[in-house]
PDB file of N, CA and C in Angstrom:
ATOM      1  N   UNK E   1      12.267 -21.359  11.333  1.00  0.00           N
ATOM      2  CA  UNK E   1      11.094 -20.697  10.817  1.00  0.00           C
ATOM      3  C   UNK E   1      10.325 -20.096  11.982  1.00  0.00           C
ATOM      4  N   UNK E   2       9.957 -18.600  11.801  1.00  0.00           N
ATOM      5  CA  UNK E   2       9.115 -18.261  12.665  1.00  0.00           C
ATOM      6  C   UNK E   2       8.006 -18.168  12.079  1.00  0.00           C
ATOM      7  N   UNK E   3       6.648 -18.496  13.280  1.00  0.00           N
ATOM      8  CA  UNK E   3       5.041 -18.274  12.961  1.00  0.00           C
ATOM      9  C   UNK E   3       4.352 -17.169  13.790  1.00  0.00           C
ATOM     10  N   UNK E   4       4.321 -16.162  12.967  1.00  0.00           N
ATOM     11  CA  UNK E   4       4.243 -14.902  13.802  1.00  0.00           C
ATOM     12  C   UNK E   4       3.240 -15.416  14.385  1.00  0.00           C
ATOM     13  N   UNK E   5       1.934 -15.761  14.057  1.00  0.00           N
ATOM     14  CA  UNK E   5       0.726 -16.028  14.638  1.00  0.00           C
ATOM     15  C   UNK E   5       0.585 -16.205  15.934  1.00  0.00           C
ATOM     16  N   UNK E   6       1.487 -17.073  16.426  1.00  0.00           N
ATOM     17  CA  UNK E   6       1.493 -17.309  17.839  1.00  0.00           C
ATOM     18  C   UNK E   6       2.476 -16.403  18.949  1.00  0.00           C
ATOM     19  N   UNK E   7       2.709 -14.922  17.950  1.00  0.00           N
ATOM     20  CA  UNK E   7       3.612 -14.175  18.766  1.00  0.00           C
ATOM     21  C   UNK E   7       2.795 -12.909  18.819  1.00  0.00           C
ATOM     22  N   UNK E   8       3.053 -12.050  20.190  1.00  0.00           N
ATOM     23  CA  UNK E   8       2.587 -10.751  20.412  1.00  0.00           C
ATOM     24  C   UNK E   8       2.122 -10.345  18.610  1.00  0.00           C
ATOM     25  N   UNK E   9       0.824  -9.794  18.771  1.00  0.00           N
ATOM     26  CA  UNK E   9       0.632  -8.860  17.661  1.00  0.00           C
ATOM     27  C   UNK E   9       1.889  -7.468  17.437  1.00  0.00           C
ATOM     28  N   UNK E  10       2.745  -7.700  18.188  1.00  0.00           N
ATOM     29  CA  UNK E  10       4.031  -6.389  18.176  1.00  0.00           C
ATOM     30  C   UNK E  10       4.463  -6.931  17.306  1.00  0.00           C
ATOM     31  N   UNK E  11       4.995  -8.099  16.924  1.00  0.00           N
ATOM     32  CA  UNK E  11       6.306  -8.410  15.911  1.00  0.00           C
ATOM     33  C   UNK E  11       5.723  -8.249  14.584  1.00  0.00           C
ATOM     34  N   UNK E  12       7.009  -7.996  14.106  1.00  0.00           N
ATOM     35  CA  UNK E  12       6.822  -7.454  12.905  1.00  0.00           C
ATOM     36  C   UNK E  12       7.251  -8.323  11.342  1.00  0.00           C
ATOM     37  N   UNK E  13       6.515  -8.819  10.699  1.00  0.00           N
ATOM     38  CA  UNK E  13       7.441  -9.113   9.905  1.00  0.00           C
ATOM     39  C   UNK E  13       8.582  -9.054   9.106  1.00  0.00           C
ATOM     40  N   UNK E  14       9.181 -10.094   8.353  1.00  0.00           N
ATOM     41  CA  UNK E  14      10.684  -9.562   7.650  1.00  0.00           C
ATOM     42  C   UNK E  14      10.066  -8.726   6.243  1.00  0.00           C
ATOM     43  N   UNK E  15      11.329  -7.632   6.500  1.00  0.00           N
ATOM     44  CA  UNK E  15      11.328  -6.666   5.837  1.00  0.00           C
ATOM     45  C   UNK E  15      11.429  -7.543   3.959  1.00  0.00           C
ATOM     46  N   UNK E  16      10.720  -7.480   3.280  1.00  0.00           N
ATOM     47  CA  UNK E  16      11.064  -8.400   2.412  1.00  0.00           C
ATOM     48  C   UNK E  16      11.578  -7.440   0.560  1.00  0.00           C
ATOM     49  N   UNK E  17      12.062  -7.910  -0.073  1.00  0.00           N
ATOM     50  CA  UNK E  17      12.607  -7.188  -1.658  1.00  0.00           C
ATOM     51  C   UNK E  17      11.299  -6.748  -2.922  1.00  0.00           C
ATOM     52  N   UNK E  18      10.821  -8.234  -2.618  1.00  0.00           N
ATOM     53  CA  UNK E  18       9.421  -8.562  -3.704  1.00  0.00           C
ATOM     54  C   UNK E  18       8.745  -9.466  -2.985  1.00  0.00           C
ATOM     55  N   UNK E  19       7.209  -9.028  -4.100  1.00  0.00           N
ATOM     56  CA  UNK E  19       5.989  -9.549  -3.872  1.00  0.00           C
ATOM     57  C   UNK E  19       5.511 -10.722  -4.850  1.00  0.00           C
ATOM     58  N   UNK E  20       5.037 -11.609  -4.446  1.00  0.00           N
ATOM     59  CA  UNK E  20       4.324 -12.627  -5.254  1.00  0.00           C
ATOM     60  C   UNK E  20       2.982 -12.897  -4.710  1.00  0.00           C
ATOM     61  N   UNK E  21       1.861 -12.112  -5.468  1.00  0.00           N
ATOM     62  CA  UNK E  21       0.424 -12.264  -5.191  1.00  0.00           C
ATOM     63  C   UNK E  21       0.335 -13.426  -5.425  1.00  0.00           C
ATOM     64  N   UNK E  22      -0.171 -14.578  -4.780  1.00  0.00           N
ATOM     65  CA  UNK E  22      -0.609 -16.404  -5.455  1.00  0.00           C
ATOM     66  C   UNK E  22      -2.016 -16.206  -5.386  1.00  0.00           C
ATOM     67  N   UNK E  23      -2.758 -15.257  -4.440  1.00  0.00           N
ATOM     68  CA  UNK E  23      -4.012 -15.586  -3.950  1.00  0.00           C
ATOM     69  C   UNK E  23      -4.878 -16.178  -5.065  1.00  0.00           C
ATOM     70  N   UNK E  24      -5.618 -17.183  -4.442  1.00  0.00           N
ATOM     71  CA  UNK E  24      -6.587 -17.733  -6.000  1.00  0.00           C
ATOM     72  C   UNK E  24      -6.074 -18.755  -6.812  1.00  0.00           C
ATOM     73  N   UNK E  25      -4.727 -19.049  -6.303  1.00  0.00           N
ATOM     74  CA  UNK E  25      -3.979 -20.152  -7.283  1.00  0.00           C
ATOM     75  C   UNK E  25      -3.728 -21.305  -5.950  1.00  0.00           C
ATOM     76  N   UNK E  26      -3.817 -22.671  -6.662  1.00  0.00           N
ATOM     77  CA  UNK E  26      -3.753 -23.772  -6.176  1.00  0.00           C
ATOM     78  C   UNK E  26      -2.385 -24.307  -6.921  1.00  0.00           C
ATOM     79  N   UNK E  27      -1.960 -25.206  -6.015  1.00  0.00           N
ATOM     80  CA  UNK E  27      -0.619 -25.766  -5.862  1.00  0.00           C
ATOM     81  C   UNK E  27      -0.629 -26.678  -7.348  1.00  0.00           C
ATOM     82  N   UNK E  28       0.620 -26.300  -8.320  1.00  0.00           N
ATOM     83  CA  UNK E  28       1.875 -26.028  -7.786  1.00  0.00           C
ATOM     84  C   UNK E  28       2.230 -24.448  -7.680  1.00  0.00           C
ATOM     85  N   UNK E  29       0.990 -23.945  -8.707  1.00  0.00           N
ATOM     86  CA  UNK E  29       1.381 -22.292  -9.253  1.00  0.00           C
ATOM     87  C   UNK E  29       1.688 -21.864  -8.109  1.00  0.00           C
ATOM     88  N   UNK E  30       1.565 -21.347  -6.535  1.00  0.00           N
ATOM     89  CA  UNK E  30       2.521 -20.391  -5.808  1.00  0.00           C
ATOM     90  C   UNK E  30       3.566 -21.152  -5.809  1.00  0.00           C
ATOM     91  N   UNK E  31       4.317 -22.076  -5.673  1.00  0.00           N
ATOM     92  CA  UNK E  31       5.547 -22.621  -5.471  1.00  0.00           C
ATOM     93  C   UNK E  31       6.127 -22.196  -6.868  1.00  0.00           C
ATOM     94  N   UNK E  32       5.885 -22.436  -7.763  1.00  0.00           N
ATOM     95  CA  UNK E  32       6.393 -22.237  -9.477  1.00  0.00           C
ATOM     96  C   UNK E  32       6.464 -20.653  -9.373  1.00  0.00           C
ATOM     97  N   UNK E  33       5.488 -19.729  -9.033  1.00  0.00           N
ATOM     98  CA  UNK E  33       5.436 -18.848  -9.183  1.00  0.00           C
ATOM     99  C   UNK E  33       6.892 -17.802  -7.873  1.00  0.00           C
ATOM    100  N   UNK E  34       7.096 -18.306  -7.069  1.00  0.00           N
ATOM    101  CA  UNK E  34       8.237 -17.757  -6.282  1.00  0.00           C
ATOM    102  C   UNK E  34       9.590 -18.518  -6.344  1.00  0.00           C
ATOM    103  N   UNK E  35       9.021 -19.378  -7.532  1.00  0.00           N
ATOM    104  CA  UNK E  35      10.637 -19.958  -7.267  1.00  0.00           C
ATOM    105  C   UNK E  35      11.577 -19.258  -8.609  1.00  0.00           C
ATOM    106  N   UNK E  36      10.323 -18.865  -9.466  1.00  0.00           N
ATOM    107  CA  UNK E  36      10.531 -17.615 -10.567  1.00  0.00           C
ATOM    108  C   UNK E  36      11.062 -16.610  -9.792  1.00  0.00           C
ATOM    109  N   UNK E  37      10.310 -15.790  -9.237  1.00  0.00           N
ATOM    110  CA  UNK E  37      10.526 -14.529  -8.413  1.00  0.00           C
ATOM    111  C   UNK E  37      12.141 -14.992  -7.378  1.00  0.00           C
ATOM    112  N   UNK E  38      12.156 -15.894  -6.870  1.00  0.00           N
ATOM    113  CA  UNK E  38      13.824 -16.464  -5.605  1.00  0.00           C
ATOM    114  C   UNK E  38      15.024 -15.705  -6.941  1.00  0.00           C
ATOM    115  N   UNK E  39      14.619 -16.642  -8.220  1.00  0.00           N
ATOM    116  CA  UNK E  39      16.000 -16.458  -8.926  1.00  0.00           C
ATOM    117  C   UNK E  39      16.044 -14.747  -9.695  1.00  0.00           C
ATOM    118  N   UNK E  40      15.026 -14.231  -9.455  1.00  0.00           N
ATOM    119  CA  UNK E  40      15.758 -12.724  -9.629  1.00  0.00           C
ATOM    120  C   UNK E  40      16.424 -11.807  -8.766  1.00  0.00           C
ATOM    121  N   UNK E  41      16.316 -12.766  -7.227  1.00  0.00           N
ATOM    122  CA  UNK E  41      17.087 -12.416  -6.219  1.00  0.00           C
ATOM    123  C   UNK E  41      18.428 -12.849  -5.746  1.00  0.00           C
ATOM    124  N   UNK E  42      18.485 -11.493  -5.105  1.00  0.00           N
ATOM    125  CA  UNK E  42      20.429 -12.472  -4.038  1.00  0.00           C
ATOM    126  C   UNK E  42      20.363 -12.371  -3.735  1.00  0.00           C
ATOM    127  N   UNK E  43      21.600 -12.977  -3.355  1.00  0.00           N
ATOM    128  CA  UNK E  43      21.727 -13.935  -1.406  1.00  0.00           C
ATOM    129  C   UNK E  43      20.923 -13.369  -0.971  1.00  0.00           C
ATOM    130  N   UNK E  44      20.044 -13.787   0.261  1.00  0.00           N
ATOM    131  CA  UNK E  44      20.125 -12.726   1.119  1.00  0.00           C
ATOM    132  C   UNK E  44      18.717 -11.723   1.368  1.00  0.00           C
ATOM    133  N   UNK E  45      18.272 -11.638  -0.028  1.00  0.00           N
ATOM    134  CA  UNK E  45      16.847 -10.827  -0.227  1.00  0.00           C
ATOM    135  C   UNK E  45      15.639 -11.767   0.155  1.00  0.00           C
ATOM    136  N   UNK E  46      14.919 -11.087   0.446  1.00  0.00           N
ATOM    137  CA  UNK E  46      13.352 -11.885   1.192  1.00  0.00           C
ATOM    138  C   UNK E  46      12.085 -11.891   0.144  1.00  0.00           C
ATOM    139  N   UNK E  47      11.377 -12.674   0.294  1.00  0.00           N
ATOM    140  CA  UNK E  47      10.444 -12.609  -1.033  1.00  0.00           C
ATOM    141  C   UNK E  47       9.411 -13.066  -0.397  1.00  0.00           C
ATOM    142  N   UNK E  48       8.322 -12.549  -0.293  1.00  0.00           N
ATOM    143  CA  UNK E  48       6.937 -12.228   0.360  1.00  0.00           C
ATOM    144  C   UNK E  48       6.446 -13.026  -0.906  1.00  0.00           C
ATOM    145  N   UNK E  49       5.437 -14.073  -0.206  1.00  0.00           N
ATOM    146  CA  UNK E  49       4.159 -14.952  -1.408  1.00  0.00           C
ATOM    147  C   UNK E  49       2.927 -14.550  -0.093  1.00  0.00           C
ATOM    148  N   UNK E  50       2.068 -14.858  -0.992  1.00  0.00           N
ATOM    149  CA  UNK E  50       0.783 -14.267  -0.550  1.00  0.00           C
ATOM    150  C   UNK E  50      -0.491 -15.410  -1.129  1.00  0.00           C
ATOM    151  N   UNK E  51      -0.787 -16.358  -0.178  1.00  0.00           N
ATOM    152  CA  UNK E  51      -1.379 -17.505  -0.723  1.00  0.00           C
ATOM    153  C   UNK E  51      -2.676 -17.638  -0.079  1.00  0.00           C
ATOM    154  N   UNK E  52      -3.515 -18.348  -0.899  1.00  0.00           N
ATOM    155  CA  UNK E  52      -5.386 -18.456  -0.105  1.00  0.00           C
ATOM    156  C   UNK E  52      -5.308 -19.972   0.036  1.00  0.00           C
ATOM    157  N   UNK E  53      -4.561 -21.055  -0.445  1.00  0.00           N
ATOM    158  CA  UNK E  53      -4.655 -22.203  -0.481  1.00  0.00           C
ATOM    159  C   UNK E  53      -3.954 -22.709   0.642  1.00  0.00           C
ATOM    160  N   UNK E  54      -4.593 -22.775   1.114  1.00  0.00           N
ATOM    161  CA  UNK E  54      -3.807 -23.620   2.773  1.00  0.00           C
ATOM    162  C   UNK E  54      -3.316 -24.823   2.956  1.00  0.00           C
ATOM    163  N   UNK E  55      -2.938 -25.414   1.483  1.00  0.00           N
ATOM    164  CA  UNK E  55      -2.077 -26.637   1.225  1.00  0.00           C
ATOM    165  C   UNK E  55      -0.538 -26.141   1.626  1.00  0.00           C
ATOM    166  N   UNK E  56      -0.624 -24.657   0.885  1.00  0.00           N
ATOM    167  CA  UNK E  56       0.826 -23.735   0.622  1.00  0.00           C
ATOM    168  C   UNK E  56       1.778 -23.973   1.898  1.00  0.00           C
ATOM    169  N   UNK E  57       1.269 -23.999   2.977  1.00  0.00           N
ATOM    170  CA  UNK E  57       1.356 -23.929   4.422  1.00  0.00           C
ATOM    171  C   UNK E  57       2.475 -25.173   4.193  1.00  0.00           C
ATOM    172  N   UNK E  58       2.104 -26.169   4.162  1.00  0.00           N
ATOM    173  CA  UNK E  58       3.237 -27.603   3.971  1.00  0.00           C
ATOM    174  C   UNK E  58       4.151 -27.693   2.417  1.00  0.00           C
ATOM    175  N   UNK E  59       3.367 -27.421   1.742  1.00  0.00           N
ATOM    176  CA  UNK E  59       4.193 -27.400   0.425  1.00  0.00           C
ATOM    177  C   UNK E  59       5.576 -26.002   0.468  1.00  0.00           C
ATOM    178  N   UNK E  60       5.321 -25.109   1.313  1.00  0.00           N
ATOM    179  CA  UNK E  60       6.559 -23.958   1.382  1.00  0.00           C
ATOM    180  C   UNK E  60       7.755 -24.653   2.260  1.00  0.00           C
ATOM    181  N   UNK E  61       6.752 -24.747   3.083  1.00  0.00           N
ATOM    182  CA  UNK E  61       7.367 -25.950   4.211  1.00  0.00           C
ATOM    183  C   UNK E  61       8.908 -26.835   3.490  1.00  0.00           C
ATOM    184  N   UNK E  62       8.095 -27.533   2.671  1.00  0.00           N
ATOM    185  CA  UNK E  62       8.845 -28.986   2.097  1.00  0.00           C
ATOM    186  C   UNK E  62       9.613 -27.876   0.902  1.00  0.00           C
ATOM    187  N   UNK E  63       9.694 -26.997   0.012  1.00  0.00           N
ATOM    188  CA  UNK E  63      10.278 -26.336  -1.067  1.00  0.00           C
ATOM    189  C   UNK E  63      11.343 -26.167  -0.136  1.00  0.00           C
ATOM    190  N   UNK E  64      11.426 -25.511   0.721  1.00  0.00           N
ATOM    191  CA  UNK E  64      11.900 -24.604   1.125  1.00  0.00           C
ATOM    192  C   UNK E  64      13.072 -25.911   2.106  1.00  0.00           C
ATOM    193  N   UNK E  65      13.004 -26.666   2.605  1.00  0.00           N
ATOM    194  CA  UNK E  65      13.827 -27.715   2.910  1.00  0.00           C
ATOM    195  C   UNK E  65      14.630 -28.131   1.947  1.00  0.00           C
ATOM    196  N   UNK E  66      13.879 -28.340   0.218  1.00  0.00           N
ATOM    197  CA  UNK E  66      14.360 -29.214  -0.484  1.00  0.00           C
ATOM    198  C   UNK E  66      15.802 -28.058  -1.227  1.00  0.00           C
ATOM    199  N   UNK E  67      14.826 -26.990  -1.405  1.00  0.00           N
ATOM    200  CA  UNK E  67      15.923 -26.029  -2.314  1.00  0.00           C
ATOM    201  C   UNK E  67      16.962 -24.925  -1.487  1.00  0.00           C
ATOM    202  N   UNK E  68      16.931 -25.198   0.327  1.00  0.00           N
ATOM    203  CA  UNK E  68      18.146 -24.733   0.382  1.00  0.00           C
ATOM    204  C   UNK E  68      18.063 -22.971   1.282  1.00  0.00           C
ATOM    205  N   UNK E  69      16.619 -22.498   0.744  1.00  0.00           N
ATOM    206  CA  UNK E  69      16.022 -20.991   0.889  1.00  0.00           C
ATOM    207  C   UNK E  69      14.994 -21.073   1.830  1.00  0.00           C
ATOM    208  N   UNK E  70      15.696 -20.216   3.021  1.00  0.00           N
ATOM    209  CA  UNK E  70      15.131 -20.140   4.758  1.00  0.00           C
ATOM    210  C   UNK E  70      13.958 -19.883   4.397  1.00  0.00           C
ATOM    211  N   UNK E  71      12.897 -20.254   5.142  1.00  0.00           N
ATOM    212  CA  UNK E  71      11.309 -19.925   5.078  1.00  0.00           C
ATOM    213  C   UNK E  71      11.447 -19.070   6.936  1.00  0.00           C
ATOM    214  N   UNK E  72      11.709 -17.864   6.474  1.00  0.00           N
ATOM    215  CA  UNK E  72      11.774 -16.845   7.857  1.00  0.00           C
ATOM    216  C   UNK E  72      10.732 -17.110   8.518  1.00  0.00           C
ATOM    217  N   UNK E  73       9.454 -17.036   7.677  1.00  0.00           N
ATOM    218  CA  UNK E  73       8.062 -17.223   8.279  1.00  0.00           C
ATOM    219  C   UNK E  73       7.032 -17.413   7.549  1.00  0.00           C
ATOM    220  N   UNK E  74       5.740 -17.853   8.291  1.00  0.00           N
ATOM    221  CA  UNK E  74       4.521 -18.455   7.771  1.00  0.00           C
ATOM    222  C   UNK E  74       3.151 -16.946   8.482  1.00  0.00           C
ATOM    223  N   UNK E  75       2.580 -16.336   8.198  1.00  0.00           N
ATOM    224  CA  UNK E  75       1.458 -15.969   8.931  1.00  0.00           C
ATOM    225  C   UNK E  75       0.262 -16.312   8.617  1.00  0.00           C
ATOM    226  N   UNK E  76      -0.204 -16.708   9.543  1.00  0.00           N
ATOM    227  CA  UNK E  76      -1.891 -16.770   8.964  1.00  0.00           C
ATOM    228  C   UNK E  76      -2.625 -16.009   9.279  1.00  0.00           C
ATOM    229  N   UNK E  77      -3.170 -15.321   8.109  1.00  0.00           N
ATOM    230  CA  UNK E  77      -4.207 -14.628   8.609  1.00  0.00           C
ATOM    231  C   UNK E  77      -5.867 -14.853   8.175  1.00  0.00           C
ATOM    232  N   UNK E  78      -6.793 -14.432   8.202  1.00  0.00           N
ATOM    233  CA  UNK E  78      -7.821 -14.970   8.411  1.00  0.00           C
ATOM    234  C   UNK E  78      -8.754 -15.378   6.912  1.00  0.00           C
ATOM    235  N   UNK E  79      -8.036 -14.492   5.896  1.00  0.00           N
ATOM    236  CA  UNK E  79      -8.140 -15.319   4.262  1.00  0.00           C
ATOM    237  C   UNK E  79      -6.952 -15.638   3.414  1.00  0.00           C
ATOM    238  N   UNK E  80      -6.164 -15.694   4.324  1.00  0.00           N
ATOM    239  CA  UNK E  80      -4.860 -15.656   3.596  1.00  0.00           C
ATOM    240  C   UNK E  80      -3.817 -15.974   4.068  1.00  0.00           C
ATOM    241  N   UNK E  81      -2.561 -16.589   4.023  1.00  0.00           N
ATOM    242  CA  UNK E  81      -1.019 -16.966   4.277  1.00  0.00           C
ATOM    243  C   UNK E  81       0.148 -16.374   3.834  1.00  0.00           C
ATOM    244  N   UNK E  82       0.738 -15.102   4.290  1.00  0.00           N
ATOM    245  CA  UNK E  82       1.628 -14.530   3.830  1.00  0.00           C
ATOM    246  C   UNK E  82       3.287 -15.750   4.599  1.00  0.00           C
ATOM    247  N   UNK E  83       3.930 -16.044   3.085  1.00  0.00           N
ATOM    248  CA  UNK E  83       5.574 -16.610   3.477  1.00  0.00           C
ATOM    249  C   UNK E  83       6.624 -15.720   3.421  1.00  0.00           C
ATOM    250  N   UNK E  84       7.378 -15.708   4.135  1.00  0.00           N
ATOM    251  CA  UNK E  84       8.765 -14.659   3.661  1.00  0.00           C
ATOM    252  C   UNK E  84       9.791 -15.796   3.648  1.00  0.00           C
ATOM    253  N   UNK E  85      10.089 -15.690   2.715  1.00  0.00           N
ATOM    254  CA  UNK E  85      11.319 -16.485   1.818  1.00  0.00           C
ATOM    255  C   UNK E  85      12.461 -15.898   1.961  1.00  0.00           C
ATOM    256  N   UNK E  86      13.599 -16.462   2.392  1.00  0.00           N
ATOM    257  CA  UNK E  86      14.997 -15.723   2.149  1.00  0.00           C
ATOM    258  C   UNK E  86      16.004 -16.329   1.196  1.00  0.00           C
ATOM    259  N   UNK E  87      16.261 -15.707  -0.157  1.00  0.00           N
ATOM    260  CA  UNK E  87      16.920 -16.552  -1.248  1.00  0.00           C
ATOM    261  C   UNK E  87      18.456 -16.903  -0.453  1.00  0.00           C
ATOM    262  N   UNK E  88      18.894 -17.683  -1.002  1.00  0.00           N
ATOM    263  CA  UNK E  88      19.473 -18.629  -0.364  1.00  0.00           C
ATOM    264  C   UNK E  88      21.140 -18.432  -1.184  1.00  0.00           C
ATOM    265  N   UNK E  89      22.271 -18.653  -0.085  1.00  0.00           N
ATOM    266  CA  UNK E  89      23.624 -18.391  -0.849  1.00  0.00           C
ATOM    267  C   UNK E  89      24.050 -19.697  -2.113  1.00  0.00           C
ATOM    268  N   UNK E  90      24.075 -18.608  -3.473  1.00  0.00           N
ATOM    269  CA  UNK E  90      24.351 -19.681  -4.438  1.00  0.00           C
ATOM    270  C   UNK E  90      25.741 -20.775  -4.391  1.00  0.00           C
TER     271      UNK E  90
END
């Protein structure tokens, strides 16, 4: 997993397929809500969540161990936590 945060403002994030706005939702809804959005993807495609709850931060963390689908990265930014998800080979 990369955390852009602590890298040159140059890097760029992963290029990602789809979006999942969470902002405003508390846990479990962003996890429920991209794990909807993972299975309309393949292998391979990246899936951007977009979270205000800064629980999300450990809970993507732990999803993302349990089900298999790379967590490319975490950013934080200053109201918000963008994840890029990479769906994972079935």
């Amino acid at each position: 997993m990369t955390d852009l945060v602590n890298e040159p403002k140059a890097a760029m994030p992963p290029a990602h397929k789809e979006t999942v706005d969470a902002t405003g939702l508390a846990c479990p809804l962003p996890i429920l809500r991209a794990k909807k959005a993972l299975a309309t993807l393949v292998a391979g495609e990246v899936l951007r969540v977009i979270t205000t709850d800064r629980g999300a931060v450990r809970d993507f963390q732990a999803f993302c161990k349990q089900t298999g689908n790379a967590l490319l990265a975490q950013v934080d930014e200053v109201d918000h936590v963008t994840h890029y998800l990479e769906r994972r080979l079935k």
